[in-house]
Coordinates of N, CA, C and O in Angstrom, one line a residue:
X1 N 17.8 -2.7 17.3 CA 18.0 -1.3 17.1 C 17.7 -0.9 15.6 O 17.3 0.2 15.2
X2 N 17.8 -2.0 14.9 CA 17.6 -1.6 13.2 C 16.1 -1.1 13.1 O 15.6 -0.1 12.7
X3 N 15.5 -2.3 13.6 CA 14.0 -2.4 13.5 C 13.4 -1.2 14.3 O 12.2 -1.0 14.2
X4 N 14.1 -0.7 14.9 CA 13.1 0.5 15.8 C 13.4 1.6 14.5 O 12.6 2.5 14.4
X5 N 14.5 1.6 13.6 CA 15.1 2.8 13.1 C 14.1 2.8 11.9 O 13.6 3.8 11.4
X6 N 13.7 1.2 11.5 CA 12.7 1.0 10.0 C 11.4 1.6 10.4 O 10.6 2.3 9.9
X7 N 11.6 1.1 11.7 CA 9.7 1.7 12.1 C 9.1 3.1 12.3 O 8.0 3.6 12.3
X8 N 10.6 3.5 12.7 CA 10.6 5.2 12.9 C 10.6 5.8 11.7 O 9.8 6.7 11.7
X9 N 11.1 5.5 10.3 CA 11.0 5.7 9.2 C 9.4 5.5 8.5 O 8.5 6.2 8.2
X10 N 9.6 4.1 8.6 CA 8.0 4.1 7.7 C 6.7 4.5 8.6 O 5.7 4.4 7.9
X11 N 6.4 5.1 10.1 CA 6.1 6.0 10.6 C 6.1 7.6 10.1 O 5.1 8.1 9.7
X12 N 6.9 8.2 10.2 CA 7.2 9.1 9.2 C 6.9 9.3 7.8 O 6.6 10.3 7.2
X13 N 7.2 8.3 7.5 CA 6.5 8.3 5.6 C 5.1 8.5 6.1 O 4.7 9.7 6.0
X14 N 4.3 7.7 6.7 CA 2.9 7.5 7.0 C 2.6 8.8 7.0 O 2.1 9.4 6.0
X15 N 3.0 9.4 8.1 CA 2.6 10.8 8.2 C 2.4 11.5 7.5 O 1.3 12.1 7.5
X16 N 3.9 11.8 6.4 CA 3.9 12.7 5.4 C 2.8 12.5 4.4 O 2.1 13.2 3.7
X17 N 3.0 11.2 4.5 CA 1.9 10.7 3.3 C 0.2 11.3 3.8 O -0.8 11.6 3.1
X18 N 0.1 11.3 4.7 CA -1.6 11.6 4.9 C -1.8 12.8 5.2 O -2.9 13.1 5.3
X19 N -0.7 13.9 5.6 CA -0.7 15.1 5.8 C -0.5 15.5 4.4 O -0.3 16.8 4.3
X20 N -0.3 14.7 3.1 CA -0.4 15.3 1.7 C -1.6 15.0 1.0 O -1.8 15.4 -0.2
X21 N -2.3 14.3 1.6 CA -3.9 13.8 1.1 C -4.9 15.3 1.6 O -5.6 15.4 0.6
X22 N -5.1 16.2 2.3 CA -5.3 17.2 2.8 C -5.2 18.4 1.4 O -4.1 18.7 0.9
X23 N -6.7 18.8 1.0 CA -6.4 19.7 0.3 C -7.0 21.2 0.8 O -7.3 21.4 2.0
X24 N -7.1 22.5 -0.6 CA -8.3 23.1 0.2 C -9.8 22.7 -0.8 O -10.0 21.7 -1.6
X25 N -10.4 23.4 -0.6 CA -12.5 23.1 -1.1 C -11.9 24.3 -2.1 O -10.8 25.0 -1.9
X26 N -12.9 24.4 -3.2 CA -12.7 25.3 -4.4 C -13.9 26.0 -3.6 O -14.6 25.4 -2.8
X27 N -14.0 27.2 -3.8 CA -14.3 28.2 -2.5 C -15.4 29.0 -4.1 O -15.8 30.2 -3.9
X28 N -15.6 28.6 -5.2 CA -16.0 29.8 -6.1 C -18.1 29.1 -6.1 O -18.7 28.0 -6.2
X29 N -18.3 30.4 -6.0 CA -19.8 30.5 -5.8 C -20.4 31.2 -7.4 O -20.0 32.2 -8.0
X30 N -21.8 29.9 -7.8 CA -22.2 30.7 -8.6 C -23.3 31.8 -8.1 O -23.8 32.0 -7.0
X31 N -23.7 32.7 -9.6 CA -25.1 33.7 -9.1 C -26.1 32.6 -8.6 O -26.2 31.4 -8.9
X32 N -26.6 33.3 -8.0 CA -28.2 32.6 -7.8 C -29.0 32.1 -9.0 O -29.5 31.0 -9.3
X33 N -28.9 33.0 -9.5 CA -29.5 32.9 -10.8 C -29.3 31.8 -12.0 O -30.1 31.3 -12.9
X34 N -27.9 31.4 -11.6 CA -27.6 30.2 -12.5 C -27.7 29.0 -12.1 O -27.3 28.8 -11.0
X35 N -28.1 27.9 -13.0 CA -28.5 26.6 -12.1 C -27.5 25.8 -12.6 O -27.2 25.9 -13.8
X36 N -27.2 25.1 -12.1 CA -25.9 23.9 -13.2 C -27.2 23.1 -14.1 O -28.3 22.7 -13.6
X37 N -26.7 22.9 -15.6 CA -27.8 21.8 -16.2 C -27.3 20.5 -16.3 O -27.7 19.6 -17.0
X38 N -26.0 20.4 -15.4 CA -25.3 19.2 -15.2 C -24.9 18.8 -14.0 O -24.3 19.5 -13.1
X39 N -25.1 17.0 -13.6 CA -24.9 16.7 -12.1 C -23.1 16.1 -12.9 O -23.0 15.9 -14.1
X40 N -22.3 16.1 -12.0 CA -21.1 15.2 -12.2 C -21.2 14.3 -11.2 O -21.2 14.5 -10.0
X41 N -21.5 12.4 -12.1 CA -21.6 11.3 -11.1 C -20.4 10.6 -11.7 O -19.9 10.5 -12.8
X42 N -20.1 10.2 -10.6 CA -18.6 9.2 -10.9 C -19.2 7.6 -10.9 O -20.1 7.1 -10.2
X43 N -18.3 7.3 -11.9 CA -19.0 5.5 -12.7 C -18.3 4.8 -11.7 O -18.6 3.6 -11.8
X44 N -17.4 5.0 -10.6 CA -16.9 3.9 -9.7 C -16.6 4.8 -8.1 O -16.0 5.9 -7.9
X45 N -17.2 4.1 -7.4 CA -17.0 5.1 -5.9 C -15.5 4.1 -5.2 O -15.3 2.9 -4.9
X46 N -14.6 5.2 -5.3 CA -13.4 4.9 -4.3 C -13.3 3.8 -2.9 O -12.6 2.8 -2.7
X47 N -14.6 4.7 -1.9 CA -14.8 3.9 -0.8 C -15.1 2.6 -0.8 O -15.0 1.8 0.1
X48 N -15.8 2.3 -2.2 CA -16.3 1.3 -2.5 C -14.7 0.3 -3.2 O -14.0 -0.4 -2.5
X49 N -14.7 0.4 -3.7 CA -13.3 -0.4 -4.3 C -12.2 -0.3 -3.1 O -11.4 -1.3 -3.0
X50 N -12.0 1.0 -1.9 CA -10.9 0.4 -0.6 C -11.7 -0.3 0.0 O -10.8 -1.1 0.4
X51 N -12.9 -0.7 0.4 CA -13.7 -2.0 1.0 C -13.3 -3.2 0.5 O -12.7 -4.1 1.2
X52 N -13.7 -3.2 -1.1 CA -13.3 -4.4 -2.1 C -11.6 -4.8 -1.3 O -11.3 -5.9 -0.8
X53 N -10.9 -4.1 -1.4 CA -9.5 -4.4 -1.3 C -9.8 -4.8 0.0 O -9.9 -6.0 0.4
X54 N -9.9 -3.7 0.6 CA -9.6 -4.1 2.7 C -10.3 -6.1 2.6 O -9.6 -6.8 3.3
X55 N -10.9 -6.6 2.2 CA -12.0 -8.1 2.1 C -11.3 -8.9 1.2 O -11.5 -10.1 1.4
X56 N -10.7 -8.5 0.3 CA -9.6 -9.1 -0.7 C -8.9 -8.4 -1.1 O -9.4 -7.4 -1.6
X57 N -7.4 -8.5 -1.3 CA -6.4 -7.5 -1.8 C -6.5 -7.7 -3.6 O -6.4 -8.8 -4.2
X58 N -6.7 -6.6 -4.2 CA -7.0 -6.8 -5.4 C -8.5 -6.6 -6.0 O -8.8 -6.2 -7.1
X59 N -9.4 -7.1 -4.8 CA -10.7 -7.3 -5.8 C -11.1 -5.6 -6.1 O -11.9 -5.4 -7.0
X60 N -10.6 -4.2 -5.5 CA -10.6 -2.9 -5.3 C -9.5 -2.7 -7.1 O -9.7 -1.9 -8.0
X61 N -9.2 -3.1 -7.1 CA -8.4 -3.3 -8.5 C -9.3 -4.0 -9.6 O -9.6 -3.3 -10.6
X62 N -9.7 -5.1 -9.5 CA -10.7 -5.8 -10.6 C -12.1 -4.9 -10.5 O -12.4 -4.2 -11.5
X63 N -12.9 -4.8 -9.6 CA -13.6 -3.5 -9.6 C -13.2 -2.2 -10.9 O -13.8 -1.8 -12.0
X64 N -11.5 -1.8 -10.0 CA -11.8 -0.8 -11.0 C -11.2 -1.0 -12.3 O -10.6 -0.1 -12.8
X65 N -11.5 -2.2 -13.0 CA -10.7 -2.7 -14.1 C -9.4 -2.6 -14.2 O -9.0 -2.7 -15.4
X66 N -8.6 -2.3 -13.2 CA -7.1 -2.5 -13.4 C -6.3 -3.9 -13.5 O -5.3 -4.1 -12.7
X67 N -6.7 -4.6 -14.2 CA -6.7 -6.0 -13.9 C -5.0 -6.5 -13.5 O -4.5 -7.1 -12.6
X68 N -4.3 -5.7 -14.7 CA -3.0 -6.2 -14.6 C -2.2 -6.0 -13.1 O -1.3 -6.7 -12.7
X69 N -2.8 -4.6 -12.5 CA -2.1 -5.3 -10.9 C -2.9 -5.9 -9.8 O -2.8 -5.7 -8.6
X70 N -3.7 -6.7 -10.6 CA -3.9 -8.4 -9.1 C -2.4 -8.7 -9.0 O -1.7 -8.4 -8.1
X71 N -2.0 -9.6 -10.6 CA -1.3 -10.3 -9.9 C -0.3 -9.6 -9.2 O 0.3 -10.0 -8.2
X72 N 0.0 -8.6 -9.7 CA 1.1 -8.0 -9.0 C 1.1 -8.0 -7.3 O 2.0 -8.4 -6.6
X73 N -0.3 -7.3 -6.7 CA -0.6 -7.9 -5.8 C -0.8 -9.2 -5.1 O -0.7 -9.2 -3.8
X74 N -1.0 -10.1 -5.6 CA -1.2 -11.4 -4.8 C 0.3 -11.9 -4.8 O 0.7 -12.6 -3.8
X75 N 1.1 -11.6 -5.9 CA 2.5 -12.6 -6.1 C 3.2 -11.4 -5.2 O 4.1 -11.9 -4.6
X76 N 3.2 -10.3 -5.0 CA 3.8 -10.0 -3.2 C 3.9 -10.5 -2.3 O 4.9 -10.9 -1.7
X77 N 2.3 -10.4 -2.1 CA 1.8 -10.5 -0.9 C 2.0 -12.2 -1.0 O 2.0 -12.5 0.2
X78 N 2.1 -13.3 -1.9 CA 2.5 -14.7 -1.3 C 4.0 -14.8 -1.3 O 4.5 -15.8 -0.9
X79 N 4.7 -13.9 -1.7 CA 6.1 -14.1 -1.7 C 6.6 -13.6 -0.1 O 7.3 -14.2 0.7
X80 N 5.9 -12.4 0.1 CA 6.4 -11.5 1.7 C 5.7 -12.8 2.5 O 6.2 -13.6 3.2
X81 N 4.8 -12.8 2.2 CA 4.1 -14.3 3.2 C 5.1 -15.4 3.0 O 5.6 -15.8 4.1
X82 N 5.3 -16.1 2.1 CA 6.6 -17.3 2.3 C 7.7 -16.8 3.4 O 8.0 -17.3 4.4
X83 N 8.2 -15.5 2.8 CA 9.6 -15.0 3.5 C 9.1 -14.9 4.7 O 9.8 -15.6 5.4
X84 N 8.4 -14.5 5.3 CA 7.7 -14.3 6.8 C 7.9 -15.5 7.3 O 8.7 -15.7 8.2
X85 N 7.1 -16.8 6.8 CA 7.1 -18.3 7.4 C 8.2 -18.5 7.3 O 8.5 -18.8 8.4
X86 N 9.3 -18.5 6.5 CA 10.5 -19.1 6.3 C 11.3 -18.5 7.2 O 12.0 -19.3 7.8
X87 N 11.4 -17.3 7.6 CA 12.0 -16.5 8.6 C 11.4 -17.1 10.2 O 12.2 -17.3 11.1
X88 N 10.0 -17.2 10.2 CA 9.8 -17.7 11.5 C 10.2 -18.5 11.9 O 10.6 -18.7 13.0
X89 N 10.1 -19.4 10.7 CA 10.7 -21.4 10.7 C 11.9 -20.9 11.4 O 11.7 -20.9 12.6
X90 N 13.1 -20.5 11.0 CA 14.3 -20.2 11.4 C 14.6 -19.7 12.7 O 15.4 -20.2 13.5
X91 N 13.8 -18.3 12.8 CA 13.2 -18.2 14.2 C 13.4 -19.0 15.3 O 14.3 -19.0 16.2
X92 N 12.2 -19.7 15.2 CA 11.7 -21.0 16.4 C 12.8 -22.1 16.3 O 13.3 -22.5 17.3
X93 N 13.2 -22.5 15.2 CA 14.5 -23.3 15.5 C 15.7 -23.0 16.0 O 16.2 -23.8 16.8
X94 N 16.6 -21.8 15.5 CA 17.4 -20.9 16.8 C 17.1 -20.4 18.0 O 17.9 -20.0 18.8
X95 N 15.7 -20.5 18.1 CA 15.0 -20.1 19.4 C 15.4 -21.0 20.7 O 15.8 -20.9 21.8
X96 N 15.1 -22.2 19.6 CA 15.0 -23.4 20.5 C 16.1 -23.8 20.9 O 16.2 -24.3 22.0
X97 N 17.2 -23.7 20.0 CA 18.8 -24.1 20.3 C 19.3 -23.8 21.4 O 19.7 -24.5 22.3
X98 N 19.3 -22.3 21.1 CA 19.3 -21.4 21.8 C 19.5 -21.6 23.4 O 20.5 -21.3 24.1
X99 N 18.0 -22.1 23.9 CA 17.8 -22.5 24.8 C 17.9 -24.2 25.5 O 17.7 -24.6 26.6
X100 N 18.3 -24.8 24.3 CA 19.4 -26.0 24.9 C 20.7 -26.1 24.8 O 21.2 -27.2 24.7
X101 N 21.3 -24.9 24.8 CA 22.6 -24.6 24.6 C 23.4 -23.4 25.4 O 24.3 -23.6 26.1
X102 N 22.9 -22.4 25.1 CA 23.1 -21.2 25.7 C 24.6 -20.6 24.7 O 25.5 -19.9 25.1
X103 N 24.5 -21.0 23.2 CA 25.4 -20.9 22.1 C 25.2 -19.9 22.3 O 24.3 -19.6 23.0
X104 N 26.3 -18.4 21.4 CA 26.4 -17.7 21.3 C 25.8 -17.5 19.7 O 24.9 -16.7 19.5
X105 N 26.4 -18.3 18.7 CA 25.8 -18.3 17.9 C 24.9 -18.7 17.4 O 24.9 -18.8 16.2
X106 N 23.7 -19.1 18.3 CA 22.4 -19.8 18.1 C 21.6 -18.5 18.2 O 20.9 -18.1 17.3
X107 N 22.1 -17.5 19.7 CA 21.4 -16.2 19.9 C 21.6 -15.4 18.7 O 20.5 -15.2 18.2
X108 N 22.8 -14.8 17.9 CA 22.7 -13.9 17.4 C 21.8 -14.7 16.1 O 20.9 -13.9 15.8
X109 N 21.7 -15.6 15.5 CA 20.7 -16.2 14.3 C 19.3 -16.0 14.9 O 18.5 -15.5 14.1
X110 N 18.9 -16.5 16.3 CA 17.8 -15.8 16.7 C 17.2 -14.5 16.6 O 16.1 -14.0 16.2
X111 N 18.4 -14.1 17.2 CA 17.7 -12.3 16.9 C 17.9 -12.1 15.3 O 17.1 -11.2 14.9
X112 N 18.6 -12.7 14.4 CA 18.6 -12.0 13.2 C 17.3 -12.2 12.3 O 16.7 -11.3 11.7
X113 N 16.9 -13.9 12.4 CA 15.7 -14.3 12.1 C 14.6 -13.5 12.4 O 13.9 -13.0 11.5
X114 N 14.3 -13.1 14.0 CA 13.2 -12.3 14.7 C 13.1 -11.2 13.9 O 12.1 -10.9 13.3
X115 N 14.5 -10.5 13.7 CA 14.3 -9.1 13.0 C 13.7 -9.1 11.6 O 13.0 -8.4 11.0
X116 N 14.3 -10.3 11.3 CA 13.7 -10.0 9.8 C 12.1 -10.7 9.5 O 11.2 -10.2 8.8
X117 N 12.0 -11.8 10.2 CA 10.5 -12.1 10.3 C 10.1 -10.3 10.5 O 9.6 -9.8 9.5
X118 N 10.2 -9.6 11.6 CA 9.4 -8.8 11.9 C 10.0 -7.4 11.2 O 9.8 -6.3 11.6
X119 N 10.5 -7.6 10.3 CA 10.4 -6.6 8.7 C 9.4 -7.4 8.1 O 8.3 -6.9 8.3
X120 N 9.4 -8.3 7.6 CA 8.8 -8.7 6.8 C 7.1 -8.6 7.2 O 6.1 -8.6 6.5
X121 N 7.2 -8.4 8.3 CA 5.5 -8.0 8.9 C 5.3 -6.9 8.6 O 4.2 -6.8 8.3
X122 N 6.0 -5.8 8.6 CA 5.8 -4.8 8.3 C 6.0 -4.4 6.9 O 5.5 -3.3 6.6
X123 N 6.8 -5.4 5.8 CA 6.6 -5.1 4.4 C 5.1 -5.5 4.2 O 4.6 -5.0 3.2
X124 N 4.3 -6.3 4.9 CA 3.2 -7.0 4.5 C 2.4 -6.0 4.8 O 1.7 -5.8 3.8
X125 N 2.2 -5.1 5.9 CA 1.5 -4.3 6.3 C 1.3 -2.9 5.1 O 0.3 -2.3 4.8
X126 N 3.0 -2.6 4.6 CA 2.6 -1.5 4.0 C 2.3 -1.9 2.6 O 1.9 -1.0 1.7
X127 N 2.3 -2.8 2.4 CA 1.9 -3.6 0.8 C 0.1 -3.7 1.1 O -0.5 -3.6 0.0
X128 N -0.3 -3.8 1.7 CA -1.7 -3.9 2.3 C -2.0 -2.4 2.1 O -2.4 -2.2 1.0
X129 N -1.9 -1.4 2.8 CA -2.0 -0.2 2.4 C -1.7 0.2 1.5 O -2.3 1.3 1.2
X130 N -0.6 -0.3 0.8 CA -0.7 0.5 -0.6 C -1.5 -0.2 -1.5 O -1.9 0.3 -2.6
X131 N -1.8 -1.2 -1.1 CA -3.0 -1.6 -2.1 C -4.4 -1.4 -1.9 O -5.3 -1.9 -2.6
X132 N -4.6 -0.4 -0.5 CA -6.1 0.1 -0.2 C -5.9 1.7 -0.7 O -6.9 2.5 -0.7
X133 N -4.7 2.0 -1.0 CA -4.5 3.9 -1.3 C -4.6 3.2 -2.8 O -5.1 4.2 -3.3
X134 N -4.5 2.7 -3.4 CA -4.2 2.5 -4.6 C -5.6 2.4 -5.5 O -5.9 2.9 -6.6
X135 N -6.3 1.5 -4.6 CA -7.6 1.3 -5.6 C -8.9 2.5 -5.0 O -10.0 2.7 -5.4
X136 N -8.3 2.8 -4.4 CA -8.8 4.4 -3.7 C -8.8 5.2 -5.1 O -9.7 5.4 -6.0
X137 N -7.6 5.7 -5.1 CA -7.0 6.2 -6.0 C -7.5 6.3 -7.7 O -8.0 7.2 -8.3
X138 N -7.2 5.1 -8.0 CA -7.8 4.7 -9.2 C -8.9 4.6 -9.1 O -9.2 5.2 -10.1
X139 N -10.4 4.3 -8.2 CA -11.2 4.6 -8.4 C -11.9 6.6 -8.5 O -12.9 7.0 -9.0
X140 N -10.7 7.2 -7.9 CA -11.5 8.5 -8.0 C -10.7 9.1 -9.8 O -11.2 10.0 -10.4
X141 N -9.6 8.5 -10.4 CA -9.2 8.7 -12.0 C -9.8 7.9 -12.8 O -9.4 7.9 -13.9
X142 N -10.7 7.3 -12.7 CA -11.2 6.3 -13.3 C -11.9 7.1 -14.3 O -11.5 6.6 -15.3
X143 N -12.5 8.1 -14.6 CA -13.4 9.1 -15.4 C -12.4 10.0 -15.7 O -12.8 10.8 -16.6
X144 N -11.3 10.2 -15.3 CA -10.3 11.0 -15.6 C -10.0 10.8 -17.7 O -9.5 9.8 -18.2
X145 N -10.3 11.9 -18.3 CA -10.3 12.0 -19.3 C -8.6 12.6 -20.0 O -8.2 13.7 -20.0
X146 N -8.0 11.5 -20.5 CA -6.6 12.1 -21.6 C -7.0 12.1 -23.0 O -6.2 11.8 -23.9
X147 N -8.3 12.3 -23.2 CA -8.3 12.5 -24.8 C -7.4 13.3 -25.8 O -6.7 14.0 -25.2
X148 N -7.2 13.5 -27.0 CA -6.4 14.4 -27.8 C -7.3 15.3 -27.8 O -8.3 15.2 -27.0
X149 N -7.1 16.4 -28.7 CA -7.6 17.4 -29.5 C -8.5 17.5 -30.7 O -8.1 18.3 -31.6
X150 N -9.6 17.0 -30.8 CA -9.7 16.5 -32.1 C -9.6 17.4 -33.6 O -9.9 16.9 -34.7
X151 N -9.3 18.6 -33.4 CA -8.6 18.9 -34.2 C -7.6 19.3 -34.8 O -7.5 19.3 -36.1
X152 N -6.6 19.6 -33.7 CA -4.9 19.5 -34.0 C -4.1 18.0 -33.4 O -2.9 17.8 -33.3
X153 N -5.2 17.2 -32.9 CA -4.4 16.1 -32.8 C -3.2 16.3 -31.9 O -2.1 16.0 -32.3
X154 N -3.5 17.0 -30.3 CA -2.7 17.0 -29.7 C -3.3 17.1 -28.2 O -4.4 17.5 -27.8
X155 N -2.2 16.6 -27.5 CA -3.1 15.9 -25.8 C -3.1 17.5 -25.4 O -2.3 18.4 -25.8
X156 N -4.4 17.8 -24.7 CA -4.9 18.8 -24.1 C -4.5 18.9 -22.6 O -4.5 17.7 -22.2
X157 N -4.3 19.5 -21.9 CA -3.5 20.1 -20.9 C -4.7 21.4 -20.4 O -5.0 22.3 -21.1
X158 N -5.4 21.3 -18.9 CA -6.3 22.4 -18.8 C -5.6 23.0 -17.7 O -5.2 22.0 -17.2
X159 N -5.3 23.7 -17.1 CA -5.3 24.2 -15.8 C -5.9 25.4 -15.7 O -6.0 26.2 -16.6
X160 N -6.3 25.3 -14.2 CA -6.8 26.6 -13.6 C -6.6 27.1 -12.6 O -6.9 26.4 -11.7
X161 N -6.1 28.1 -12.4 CA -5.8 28.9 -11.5 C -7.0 30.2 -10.9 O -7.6 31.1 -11.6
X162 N -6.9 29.9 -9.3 CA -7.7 30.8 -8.5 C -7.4 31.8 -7.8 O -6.9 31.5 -6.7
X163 N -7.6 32.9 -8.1 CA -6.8 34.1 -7.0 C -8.2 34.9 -6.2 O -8.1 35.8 -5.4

């Protein structure tokens, strides 16, 4: 019952989360007359670095020079991976009891093991995706400019508003 309540949850996150990726298009038109004398090309393509990741978790990161979270990435992703085996190990061995016994407390370590192996599948899953939104991500800030001011020496701040 736990595990249907996690899944119902991070289900829901999912959702929210991709129904906030959803913007509108900037809708402003120039004259005819004016031509842009500038293309805007981006130095790292996003889809290109969530590939990188989706084929190796991280290489979407070393791509986009974010070096410092590989490891963060890989030492997850082998820790949730140990805990998964180690949970299964435990698993299959109350499994087994289990069924040359008919213990009461062989069953409930079975199910407790199952459950949490099968969190731990599902931490792996969303650690995987957050490491394909992530180098997504950083690839489209990658050209993202925080320069100062260079004359009062203070971080610049632009917004624009469209009515």
């Amino acid at each position: 019952m736990q595990l249907k309540s996690h899944i119902v949850k991070i289900f829901a996150l999912l959702i929210i989360v991709s129904l906030t990726g959803y913007s509108q298009q900037n809708s402003e038109t120039k004259p005819a007359n004016q031509k842009s004398d500038s293309v805007y090309v981006m130095s790292k393509s996003p889809w290109g670095a969530v590939l990188r990741s989706a084929i190796i978790p991280g290489w979407g990161q070393f791509y986009n020079e974010s070096y410092l979270k590989i490891p963060i990435i890989w030492g997850l992703g082998f820790w949730l991976g140990y805990e998964w085996k180690w949970n299964n190990d435990q698993y299959v061995y109350f499994r087994r009891k289990y069924s040359e016994t008919q213990d009461e407390f062989y069953r409930l370590n079975r199910t407790f093991y199952r459950d949490q192996r099968d969190l731990f599948t599902i931490y792996m899953v969303i650690t995987y995706v957050a490491n394909l939104i992530d180098a997504y991500v950083d690839a489209n800030l990658f050209d993202f400019d925080v320069s100062e001011n260079s004359l009062t020496q203070t971080p610049m701040l632009n917004l624009r508003v469209n009515f």
